[in-house]
C-alpha positions as a Markdown table, in Angstrom:
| # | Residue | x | y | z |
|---|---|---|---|---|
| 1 | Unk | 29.8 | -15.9 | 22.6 |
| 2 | Unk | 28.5 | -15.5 | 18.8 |
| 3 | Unk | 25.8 | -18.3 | 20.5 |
| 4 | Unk | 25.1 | -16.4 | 23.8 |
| 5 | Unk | 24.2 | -12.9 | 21.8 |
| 6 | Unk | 22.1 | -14.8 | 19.3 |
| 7 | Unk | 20.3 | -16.3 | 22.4 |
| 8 | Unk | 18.9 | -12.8 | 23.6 |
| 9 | Unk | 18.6 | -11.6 | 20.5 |
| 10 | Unk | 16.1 | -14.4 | 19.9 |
| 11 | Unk | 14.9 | -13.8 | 23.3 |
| 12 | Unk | 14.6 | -17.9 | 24.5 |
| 13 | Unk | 17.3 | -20.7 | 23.5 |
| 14 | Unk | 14.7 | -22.8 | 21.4 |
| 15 | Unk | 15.0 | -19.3 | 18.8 |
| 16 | Unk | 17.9 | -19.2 | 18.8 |
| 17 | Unk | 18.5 | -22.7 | 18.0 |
| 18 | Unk | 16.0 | -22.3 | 15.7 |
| 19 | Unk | 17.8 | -19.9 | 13.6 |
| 20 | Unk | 21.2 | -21.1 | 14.0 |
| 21 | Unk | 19.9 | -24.4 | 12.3 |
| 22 | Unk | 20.9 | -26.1 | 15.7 |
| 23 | Unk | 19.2 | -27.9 | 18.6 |
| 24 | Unk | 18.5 | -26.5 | 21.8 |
| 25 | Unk | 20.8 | -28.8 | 24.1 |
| 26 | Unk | 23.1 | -27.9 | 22.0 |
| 27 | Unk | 22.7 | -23.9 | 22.6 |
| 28 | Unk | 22.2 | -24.7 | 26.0 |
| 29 | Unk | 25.6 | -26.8 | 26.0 |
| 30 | Unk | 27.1 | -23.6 | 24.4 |
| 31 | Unk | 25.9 | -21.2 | 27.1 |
| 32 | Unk | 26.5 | -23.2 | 29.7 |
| 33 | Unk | 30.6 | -23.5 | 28.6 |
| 34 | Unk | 30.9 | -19.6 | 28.2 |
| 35 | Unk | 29.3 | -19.2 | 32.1 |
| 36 | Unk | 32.1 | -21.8 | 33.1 |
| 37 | Unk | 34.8 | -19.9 | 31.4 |
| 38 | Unk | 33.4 | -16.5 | 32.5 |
| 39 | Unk | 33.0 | -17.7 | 35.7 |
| 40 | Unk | 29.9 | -15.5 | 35.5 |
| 41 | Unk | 25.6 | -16.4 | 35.7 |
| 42 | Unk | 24.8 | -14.4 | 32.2 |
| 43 | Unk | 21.2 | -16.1 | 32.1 |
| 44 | Unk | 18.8 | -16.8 | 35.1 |
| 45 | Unk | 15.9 | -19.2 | 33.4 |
| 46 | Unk | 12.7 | -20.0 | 34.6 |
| 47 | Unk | 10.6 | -22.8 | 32.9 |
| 48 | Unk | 8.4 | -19.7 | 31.4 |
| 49 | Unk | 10.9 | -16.7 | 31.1 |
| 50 | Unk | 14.5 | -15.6 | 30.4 |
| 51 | Unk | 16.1 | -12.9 | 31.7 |
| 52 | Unk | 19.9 | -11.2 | 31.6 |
| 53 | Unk | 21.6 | -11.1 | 34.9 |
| 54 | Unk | 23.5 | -7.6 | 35.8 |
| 55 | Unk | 26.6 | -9.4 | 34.2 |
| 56 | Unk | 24.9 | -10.9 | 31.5 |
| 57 | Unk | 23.9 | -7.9 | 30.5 |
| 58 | Unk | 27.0 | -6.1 | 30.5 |
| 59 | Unk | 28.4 | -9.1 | 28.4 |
| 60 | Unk | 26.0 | -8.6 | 26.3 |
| 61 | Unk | 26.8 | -5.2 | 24.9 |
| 62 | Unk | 30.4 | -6.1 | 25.3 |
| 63 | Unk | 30.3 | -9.0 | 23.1 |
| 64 | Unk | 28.2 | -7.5 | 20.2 |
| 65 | Unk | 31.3 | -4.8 | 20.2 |
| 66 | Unk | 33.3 | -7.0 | 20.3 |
| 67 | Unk | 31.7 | -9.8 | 17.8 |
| 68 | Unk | 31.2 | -6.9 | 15.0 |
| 69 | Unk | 35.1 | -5.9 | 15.5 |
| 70 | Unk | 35.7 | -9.3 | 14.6 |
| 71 | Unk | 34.0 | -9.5 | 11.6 |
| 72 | Unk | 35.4 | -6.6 | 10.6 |
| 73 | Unk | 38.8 | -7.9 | 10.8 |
| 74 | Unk | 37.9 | -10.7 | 8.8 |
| 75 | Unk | 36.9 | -8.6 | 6.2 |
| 76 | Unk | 40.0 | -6.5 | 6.3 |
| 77 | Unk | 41.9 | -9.3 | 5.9 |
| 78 | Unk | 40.2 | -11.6 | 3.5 |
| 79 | Unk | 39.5 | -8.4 | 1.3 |
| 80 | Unk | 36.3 | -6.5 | 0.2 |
| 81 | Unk | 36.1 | -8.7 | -2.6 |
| 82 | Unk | 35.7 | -12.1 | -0.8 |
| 83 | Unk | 33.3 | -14.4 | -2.1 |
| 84 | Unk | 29.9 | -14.4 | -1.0 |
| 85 | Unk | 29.3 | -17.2 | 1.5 |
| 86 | Unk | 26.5 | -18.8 | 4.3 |
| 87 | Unk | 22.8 | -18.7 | 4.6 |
| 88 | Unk | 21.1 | -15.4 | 3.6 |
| 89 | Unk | 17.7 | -15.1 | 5.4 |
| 90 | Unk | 15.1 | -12.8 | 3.1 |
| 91 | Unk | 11.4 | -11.9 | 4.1 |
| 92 | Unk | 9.7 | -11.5 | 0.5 |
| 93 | Unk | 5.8 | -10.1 | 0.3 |
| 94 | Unk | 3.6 | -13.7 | -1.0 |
| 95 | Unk | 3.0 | -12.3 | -4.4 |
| 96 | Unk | 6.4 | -10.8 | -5.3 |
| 97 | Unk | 7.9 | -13.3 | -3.5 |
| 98 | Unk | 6.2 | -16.3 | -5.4 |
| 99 | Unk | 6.5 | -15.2 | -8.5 |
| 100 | Unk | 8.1 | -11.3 | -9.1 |
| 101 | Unk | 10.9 | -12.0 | -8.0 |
| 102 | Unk | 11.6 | -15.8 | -8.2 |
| 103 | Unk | 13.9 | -14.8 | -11.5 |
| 104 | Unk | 16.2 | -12.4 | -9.8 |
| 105 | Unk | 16.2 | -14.6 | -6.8 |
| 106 | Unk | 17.9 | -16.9 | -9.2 |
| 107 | Unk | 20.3 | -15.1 | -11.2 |
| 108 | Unk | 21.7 | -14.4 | -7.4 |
| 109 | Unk | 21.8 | -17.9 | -6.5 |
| 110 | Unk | 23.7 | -18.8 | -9.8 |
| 111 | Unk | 26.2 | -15.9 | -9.3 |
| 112 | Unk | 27.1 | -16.8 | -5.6 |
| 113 | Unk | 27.1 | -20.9 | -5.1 |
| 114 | Unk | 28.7 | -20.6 | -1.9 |
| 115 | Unk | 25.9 | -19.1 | -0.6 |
| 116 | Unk | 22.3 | -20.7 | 0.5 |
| 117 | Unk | 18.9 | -18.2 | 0.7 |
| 118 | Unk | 15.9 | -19.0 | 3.0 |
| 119 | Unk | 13.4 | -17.2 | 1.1 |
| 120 | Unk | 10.6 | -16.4 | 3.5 |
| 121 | Unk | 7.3 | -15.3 | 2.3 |
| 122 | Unk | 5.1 | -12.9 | 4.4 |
| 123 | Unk | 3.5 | -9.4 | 4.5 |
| 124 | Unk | 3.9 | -8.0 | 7.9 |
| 125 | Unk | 6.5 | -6.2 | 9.8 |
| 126 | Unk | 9.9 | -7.8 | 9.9 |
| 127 | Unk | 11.4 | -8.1 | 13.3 |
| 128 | Unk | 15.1 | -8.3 | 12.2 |
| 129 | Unk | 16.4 | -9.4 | 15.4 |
| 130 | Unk | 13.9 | -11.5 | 17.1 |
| 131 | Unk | 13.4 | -13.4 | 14.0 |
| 132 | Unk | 17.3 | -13.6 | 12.5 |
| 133 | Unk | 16.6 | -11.9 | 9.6 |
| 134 | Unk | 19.3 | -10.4 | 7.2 |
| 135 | Unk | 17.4 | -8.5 | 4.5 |
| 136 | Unk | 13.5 | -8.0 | 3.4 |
| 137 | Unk | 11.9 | -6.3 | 0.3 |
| 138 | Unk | 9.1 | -4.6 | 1.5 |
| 139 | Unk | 5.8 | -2.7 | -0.6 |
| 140 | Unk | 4.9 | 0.5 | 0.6 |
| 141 | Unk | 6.0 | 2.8 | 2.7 |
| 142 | Unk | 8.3 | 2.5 | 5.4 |
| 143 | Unk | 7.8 | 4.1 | 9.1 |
| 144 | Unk | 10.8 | 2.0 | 10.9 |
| 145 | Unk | 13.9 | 4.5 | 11.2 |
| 146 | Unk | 15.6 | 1.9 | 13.1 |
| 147 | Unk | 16.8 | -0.1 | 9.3 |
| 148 | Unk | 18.4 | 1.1 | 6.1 |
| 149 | Unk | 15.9 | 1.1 | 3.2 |
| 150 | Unk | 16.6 | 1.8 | -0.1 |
| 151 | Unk | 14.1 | 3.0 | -2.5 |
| 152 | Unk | 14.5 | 0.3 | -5.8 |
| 153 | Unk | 11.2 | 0.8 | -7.9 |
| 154 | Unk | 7.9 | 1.6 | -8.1 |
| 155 | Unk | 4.4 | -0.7 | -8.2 |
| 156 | Unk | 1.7 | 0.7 | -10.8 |
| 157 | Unk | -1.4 | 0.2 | -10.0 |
| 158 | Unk | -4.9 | 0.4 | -12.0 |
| 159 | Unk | -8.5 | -0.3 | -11.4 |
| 160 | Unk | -9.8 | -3.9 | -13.1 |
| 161 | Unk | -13.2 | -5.6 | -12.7 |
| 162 | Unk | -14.3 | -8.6 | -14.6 |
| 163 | Unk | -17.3 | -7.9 | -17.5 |
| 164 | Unk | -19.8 | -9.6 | -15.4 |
| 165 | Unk | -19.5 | -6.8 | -12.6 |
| 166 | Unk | -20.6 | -4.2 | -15.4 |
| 167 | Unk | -24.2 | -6.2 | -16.4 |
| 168 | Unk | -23.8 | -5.3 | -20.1 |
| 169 | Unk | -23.4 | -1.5 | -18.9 |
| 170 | Unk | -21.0 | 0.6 | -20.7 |
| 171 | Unk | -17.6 | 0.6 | -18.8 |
| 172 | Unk | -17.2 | 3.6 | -16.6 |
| 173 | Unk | -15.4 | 6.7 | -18.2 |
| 174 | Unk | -14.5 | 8.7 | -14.9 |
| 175 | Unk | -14.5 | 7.6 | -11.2 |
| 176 | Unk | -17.4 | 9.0 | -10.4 |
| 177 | Unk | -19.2 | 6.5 | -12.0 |
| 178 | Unk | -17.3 | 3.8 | -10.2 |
| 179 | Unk | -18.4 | 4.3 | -6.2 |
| 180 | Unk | -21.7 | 2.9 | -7.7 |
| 181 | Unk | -20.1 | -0.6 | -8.6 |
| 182 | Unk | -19.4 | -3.4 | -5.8 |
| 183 | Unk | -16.2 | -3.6 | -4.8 |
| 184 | Unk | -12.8 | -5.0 | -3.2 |
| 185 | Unk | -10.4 | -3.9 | -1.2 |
| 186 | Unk | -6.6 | -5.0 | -0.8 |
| 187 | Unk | -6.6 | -3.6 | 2.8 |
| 188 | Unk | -2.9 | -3.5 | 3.1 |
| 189 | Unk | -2.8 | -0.3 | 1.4 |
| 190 | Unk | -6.8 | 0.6 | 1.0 |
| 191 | Unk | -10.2 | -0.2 | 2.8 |
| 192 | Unk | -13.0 | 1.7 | 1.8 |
| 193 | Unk | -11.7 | 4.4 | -0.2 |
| 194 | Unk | -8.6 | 6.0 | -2.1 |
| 195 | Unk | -7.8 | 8.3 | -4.6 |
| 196 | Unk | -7.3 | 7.7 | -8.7 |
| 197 | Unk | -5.1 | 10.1 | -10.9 |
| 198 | Unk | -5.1 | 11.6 | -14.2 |
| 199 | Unk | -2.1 | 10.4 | -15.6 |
| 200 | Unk | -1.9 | 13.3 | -18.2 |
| 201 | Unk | -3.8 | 16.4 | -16.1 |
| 202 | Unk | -3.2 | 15.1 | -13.0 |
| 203 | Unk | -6.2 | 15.6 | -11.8 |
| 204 | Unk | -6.8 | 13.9 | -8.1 |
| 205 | Unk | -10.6 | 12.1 | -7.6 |
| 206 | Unk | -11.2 | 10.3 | -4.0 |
| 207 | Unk | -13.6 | 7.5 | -4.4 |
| 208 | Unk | -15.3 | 6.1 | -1.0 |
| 209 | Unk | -16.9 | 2.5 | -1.4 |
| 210 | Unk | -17.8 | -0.4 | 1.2 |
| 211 | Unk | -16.0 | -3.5 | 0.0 |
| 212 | Unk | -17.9 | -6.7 | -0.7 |
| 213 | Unk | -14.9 | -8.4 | 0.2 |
| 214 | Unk | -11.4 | -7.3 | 1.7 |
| 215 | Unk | -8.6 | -9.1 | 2.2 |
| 216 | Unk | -4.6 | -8.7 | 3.0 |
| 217 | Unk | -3.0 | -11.0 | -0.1 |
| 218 | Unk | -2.5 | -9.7 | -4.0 |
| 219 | Unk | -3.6 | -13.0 | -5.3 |
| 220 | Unk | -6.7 | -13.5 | -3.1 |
| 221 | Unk | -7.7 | -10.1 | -4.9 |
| 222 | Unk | -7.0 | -11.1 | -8.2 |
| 223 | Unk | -9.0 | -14.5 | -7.9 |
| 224 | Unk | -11.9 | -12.7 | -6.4 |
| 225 | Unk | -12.1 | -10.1 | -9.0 |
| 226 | Unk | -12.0 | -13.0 | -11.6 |
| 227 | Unk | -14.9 | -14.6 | -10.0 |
| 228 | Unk | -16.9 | -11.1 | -10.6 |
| 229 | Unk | -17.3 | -10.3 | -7.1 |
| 230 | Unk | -16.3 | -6.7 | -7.7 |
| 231 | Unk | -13.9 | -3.7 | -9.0 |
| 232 | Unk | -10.6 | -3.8 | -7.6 |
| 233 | Unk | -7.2 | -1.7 | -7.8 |
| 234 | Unk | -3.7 | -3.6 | -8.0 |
| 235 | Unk | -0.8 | -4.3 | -9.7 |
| 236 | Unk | -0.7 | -4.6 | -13.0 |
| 237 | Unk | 2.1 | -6.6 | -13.0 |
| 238 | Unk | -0.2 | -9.2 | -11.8 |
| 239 | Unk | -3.1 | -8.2 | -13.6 |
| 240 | Unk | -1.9 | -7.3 | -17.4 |
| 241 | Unk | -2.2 | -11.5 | -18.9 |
| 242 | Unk | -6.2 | -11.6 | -17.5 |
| 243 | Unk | -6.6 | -8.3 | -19.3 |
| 244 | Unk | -4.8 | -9.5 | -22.3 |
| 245 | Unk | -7.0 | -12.2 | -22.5 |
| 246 | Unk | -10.3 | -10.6 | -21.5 |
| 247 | Unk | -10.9 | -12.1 | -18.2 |
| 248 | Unk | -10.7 | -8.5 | -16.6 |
| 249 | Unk | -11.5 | -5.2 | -18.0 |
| 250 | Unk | -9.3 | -2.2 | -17.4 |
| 251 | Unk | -11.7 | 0.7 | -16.3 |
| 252 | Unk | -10.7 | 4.3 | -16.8 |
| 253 | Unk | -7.5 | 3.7 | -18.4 |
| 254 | Unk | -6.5 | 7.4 | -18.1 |
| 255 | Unk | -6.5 | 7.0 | -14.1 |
| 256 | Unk | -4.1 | 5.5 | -11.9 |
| 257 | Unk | -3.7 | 5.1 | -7.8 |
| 258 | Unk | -0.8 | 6.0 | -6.6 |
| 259 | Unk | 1.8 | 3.8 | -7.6 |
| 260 | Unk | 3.6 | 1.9 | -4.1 |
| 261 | Unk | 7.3 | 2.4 | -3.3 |
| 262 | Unk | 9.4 | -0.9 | -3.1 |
| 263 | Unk | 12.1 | -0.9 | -0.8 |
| 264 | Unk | 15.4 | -2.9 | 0.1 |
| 265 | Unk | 15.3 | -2.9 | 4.2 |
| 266 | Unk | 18.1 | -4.5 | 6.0 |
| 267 | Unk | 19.2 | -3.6 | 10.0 |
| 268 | Unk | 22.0 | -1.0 | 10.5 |
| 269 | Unk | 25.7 | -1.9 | 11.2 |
| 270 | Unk | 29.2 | -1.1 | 11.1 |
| 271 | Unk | 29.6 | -4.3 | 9.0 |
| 272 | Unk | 27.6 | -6.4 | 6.6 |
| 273 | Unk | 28.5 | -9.6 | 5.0 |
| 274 | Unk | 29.2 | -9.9 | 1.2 |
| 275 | Unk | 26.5 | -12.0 | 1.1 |
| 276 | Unk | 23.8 | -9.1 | 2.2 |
| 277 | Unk | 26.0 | -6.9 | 0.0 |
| 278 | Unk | 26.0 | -8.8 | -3.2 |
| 279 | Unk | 22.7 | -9.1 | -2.5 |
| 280 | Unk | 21.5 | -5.6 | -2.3 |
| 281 | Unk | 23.8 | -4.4 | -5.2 |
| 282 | Unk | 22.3 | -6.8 | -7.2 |
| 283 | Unk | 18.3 | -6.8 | -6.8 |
| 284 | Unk | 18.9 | -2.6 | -6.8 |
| 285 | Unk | 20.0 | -3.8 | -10.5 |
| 286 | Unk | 17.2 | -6.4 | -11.1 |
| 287 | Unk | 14.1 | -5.6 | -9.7 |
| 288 | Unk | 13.2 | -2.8 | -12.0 |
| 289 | Unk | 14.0 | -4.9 | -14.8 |
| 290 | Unk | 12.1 | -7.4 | -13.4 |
| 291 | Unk | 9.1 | -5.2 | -12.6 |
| 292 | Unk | 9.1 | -2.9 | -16.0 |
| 293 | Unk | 9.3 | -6.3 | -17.7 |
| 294 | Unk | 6.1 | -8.0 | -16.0 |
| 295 | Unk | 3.9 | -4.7 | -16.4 |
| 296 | Unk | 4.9 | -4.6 | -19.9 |
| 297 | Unk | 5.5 | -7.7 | -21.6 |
| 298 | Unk | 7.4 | -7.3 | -24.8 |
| 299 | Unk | 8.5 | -3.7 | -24.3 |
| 300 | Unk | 12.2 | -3.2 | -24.7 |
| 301 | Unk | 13.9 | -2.6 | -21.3 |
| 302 | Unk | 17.4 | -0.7 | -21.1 |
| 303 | Unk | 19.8 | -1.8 | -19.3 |
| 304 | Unk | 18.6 | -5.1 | -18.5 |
| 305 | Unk | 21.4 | -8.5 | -18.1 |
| 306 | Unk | 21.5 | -10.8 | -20.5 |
């Protein structure tokens, strides 16, 4: 049964084997004995489509109740404190993912041993279902009412360029003077304009460019604005060693964009496995750490594990 829901979830039996860590005969085998037993046609398959029968889909919703009462029982009965256990599927942004978050990635892999992590790294919308996915920590906003998301931190963000894009010019004092410098643009969260901050008057000032260059991934950016191919805003958690070491320039200091919200997202349910739990509980304790300790390397941070 736990086979057959997975199987429309995943919407084709290759999927679902696919996420089960099984092979396709073998689903097939699966559905094939739960028809038998039901008596029933749940799936009518074409060589190029799938589709629920009228019983199969009554199963369906039958089964999920019925599956999600079960694991509650389990949990009931081995206790809230059971130890975390199975394969934890996690869809991590490529930067964060690669090298953020790697550390608290870790300390949750050395807590729970009993439990395995694929840690899958891309930037787009997560499809929960579709692609069997138990958790994702997502940058930026979220627009998807259908998950729970928890606010853990906040991104800074400031505007860098290497020397060569300034010519031997005086760096820039306000944003005004910046519009007239090439530039890039992360378009993930800007294309060809956005706003900088006053971090003390809070003063807003729009700046509208046309990019040299755009592209979807944080690193990408980062190389490109080393090369000297323009002015760029990102995070300085990525970007504080090159200014450290004078491979970029941090222009108008006192400005800021708009820092970016990261979140915990993970699909709603009556129940959720200790391993998602333990999970959550702990990167809503590590991340900030993890992120105050990047942006400001050697600055004291409270609170933070040994």
């Amino acid at each position: 049964m736990q086979t057959f829901v997975r199987i429309v979830d995943a919407g084709s039996l290759s999927s679902a084997a696919s996420q089960m860590g099984t092979t396709q005969p073998t689903v097939s085998r699966r559905l094939q004995a739960l028809e038998r037993s039901l008596g029933l046609r749940l799936i009518q398959r074409s060589t190029h489509a799938m589709k629920l029968t009228e019983d199969g889909a009554r199963c369906y919703e039958r089964a999920k109740a019925l599956l999600a009462s079960w694991e509650t029982l389990e949990a009931d009965l081995r206790g809230a404190s059971d130890e975390p256990e199975g394969t934890l599927r996690v869809v991590v942004p490529h930067a964060f993912g690669q090298q953020l978050l790697v550390e608290p990635l870790t300390e949750y892999l050395r807590r729970y041993p009993r439990v395995s992590v694929e840690w899958l790294l891309h930037d787009r919308a997560v499809d929960f279902i579709a692609d069997g996915i138990d958790c994702a920590i997502h940058v930026g906003e979220v627009k998807d009412p259908s998950v729970v998301a928890l606010r853990v931190a906040e991104v800074p963000r400031i505007v860098v360029a290497a020397p060569s894009v300034l010519n031997g010019a005086p760096p820039p004092s306000h944003p005004d003077e910046l519009a007239r410098l090439p530039w890039l643009s992360l378009r993930t969260f800007y294309r060809k304009e956005l706003s900088l901050t006053h971090v003390e008057t809070g003063e807003v000032q729009p700046i509208t460019f046309h990019p040299r260059m755009s592209t979807d991934s944080l690193y990408a950016l980062r190389s490109a604005a080393l090369k000297g191919l323009g002015v760029c805003v990102g995070s300085a958690w990525v970007l504080h060693e090159d200014i450290r070491q004078g491979r970029l320039l941090h222009l108008v200091p006192p400005w800021r964009a708009a820092p970016l919200p990261m979140y915990l997202l993970y699909p709603y349910a009556r129940f959720h496995p200790a391993r998602l739990r333990k999970f959550v509980a702990l990167m809503r304790e590590l991340i900030p750490a993890a992120l105050e300790v990047a942006t400001h390397p050697g600055r004291p941070t409270r609170g933070r594990p040994a």
